[in-house]
Each structure stands twice: as C-alpha cells, then as structure tokens.
mmCIF file of C-alpha atoms in Angstrom:
data_model
loop_
_atom_site.group_PDB
_atom_site.id
_atom_site.type_symbol
_atom_site.label_atom_id
_atom_site.label_comp_id
_atom_site.label_asym_id
_atom_site.label_seq_id
_atom_site.Cartn_x
_atom_site.Cartn_y
_atom_site.Cartn_z
ATOM 1 C CA UNK A 1 0.007 -0.102 0.133
ATOM 2 C CA UNK A 2 1.370 3.335 -0.922
ATOM 3 C CA UNK A 3 1.353 6.309 1.474
ATOM 4 C CA UNK A 4 -0.394 9.441 0.132
ATOM 5 C CA UNK A 5 1.933 12.496 -0.009
ATOM 6 C CA UNK A 6 1.241 15.554 1.975
ATOM 7 C CA UNK A 7 -0.728 18.032 -0.234
ATOM 8 C CA UNK A 8 1.855 20.861 0.826
ATOM 9 C CA UNK A 9 4.790 18.679 -0.489
ATOM 10 C CA UNK A 10 5.831 19.347 -4.007
ATOM 11 C CA UNK A 11 6.128 16.440 -6.204
ATOM 12 C CA UNK A 12 9.618 15.617 -7.399
ATOM 13 C CA UNK A 13 10.323 17.133 -10.717
ATOM 14 C CA UNK A 14 10.546 14.760 -13.628
ATOM 15 C CA UNK A 15 14.041 14.638 -15.157
ATOM 16 C CA UNK A 16 14.597 16.134 -18.423
ATOM 17 C CA UNK A 17 15.451 13.467 -21.343
ATOM 18 C CA UNK A 18 16.994 13.888 -24.693
ATOM 19 C CA UNK A 19 13.461 13.049 -25.921
ATOM 20 C CA UNK A 20 11.346 15.115 -23.706
ATOM 21 C CA UNK A 21 10.748 17.964 -26.379
ATOM 22 C CA UNK A 22 9.540 15.349 -28.805
ATOM 23 C CA UNK A 23 7.859 13.059 -26.474
ATOM 24 C CA UNK A 24 4.281 13.295 -28.024
ATOM 25 C CA UNK A 25 5.781 12.550 -31.422
ATOM 26 C CA UNK A 26 7.662 9.423 -29.824
ATOM 27 C CA UNK A 27 4.501 8.215 -28.362
ATOM 28 C CA UNK A 28 2.681 8.508 -31.590
ATOM 29 C CA UNK A 29 5.128 6.483 -33.375
ATOM 30 C CA UNK A 30 5.202 3.839 -30.940
ATOM 31 C CA UNK A 31 1.614 3.618 -30.859
ATOM 32 C CA UNK A 32 1.820 3.140 -34.735
ATOM 33 C CA UNK A 33 4.289 0.405 -34.327
ATOM 34 C CA UNK A 34 1.989 -1.188 -31.727
ATOM 35 C CA UNK A 35 -0.961 -1.211 -34.293
ATOM 36 C CA UNK A 36 1.451 -2.630 -37.013
ATOM 37 C CA UNK A 37 2.228 -5.542 -34.679
ATOM 38 C CA UNK A 38 -1.210 -6.038 -34.021
ATOM 39 C CA UNK A 39 -1.853 -6.161 -37.721
ATOM 40 C CA UNK A 40 0.646 -8.960 -37.887
ATOM 41 C CA UNK A 41 -1.100 -10.943 -35.404
ATOM 42 C CA UNK A 42 -4.202 -10.658 -37.419
ATOM 43 C CA UNK A 43 -2.501 -11.521 -40.865
ATOM 44 C CA UNK A 44 -1.114 -14.789 -39.144
ATOM 45 C CA UNK A 45 -4.685 -15.571 -37.752
ATOM 46 C CA UNK A 46 -6.164 -15.132 -41.278
ATOM 47 C CA UNK A 47 -3.409 -17.419 -42.717
ATOM 48 C CA UNK A 48 -1.989 -14.421 -44.906
ATOM 49 C CA UNK A 49 0.914 -15.304 -47.504
ATOM 50 C CA UNK A 50 4.292 -15.454 -45.868
ATOM 51 C CA UNK A 51 6.008 -12.853 -47.822
ATOM 52 C CA UNK A 52 3.219 -10.294 -46.920
ATOM 53 C CA UNK A 53 3.854 -10.953 -43.234
ATOM 54 C CA UNK A 54 7.738 -10.777 -43.591
ATOM 55 C CA UNK A 55 7.231 -7.342 -45.516
ATOM 56 C CA UNK A 56 5.288 -5.995 -42.640
ATOM 57 C CA UNK A 57 7.804 -7.395 -40.152
ATOM 58 C CA UNK A 58 10.512 -5.336 -42.154
ATOM 59 C CA UNK A 59 8.488 -2.171 -41.980
ATOM 60 C CA UNK A 60 8.205 -2.544 -38.172
ATOM 61 C CA UNK A 61 11.828 -3.054 -37.865
ATOM 62 C CA UNK A 62 12.554 -0.005 -39.976
ATOM 63 C CA UNK A 63 10.082 2.041 -37.816
ATOM 64 C CA UNK A 64 11.899 0.599 -34.654
ATOM 65 C CA UNK A 65 15.104 1.660 -35.963
ATOM 66 C CA UNK A 66 13.946 4.912 -36.889
ATOM 67 C CA UNK A 67 12.661 5.440 -33.119
ATOM 68 C CA UNK A 68 15.978 4.032 -31.905
ATOM 69 C CA UNK A 69 18.183 6.605 -33.769
ATOM 70 C CA UNK A 70 15.841 9.450 -32.679
ATOM 71 C CA UNK A 71 16.450 8.326 -29.045
ATOM 72 C CA UNK A 72 20.360 7.930 -29.746
ATOM 73 C CA UNK A 73 20.289 11.464 -31.135
ATOM 74 C CA UNK A 74 18.507 12.880 -28.299
ATOM 75 C CA UNK A 75 20.817 11.261 -25.879
ATOM 76 C CA UNK A 76 23.790 12.333 -27.584
ATOM 77 C CA UNK A 77 22.677 15.944 -27.806
ATOM 78 C CA UNK A 78 21.184 16.222 -24.239
ATOM 79 C CA UNK A 79 22.011 13.362 -21.662
ATOM 80 C CA UNK A 80 25.743 13.232 -22.973
ATOM 81 C CA UNK A 81 26.368 16.979 -23.021
ATOM 82 C CA UNK A 82 24.874 16.917 -19.353
ATOM 83 C CA UNK A 83 27.204 14.098 -18.502
ATOM 84 C CA UNK A 84 30.114 15.925 -20.070
ATOM 85 C CA UNK A 85 29.386 18.849 -17.747
ATOM 86 C CA UNK A 86 29.279 16.688 -14.993
ATOM 87 C CA UNK A 87 32.682 15.124 -15.919
ATOM 88 C CA UNK A 88 31.057 11.728 -16.959
ATOM 89 C CA UNK A 89 31.781 12.060 -20.579
ATOM 90 C CA UNK A 90 33.580 8.849 -20.961
ATOM 91 C CA UNK A 91 31.150 6.862 -18.720
ATOM 92 C CA UNK A 92 28.351 8.234 -21.089
ATOM 93 C CA UNK A 93 30.004 7.532 -24.514
ATOM 94 C CA UNK A 94 30.919 3.804 -23.163
ATOM 95 C CA UNK A 95 26.964 3.579 -22.122
ATOM 96 C CA UNK A 96 25.829 4.883 -25.436
ATOM 97 C CA UNK A 97 28.106 2.838 -27.578
ATOM 98 C CA UNK A 98 26.819 -0.400 -25.547
ATOM 99 C CA UNK A 99 23.344 0.734 -26.595
ATOM 100 C CA UNK A 100 24.407 1.274 -30.128
ATOM 101 C CA UNK A 101 25.768 -2.419 -30.098
ATOM 102 C CA UNK A 102 22.626 -3.744 -28.591
ATOM 103 C CA UNK A 103 20.448 -2.029 -31.339
ATOM 104 C CA UNK A 104 22.635 -3.341 -34.071
ATOM 105 C CA UNK A 105 22.379 -6.997 -33.124
ATOM 106 C CA UNK A 106 19.688 -8.853 -35.157
ATOM 107 C CA UNK A 107 18.776 -12.529 -34.992
#
C-alpha cells in the first residue's frame, strides 16, 4: 500500500530526457508500431501469405530503428552533454556505444 503524499509537499520534478521535447511524437510513433504488430497478428490469424507478413515485419523493424536512432540522437545531444558537464563524458560515451551495439544486433 502506498502512503499518500502530503498536499503541501511538492512533487519531485521529472527529469528532462533527450526525448522530452518530442515526447508526443515519440509516443505517436510507438503507438503506430504497436498497431502494426497487432496487424501482423491478424495477418497470421487469417493465414496470409508468408511474404506479406515478412514485409510487414520489415516495416516494423525499420520503424523501430527510426525510433531508436531518434532516441540516440536525443541522448547524444542532451544526456551526454549534461554528463560531460558533470565530468562523466567517458562513462556516458561507453554507455551509449553499448546501447548502439545492442540496437545493431539482429537474429
């Protein structure tokens, strides 16, 4: 059970992320991808042609790549900049390159 906060206590501010300014666009893209995945589910339920299903999977992968690249761009421009100001540039670069490596792995 959670304890309610006292009304006079200010809520902790949410951190600013690299995607904060474009959060609505990001959520719209993610919801569109979610719809595409549901579409593939329906295609399989309807026994659609394999190549058509694979084409849709490819489109989803491209859409996810675009979201990932956008997040990396925001991270590089915002989060890494903040990290550099705090003397954490190397740590942040290592972290980002590990994320890039995970994004690039397929199959």
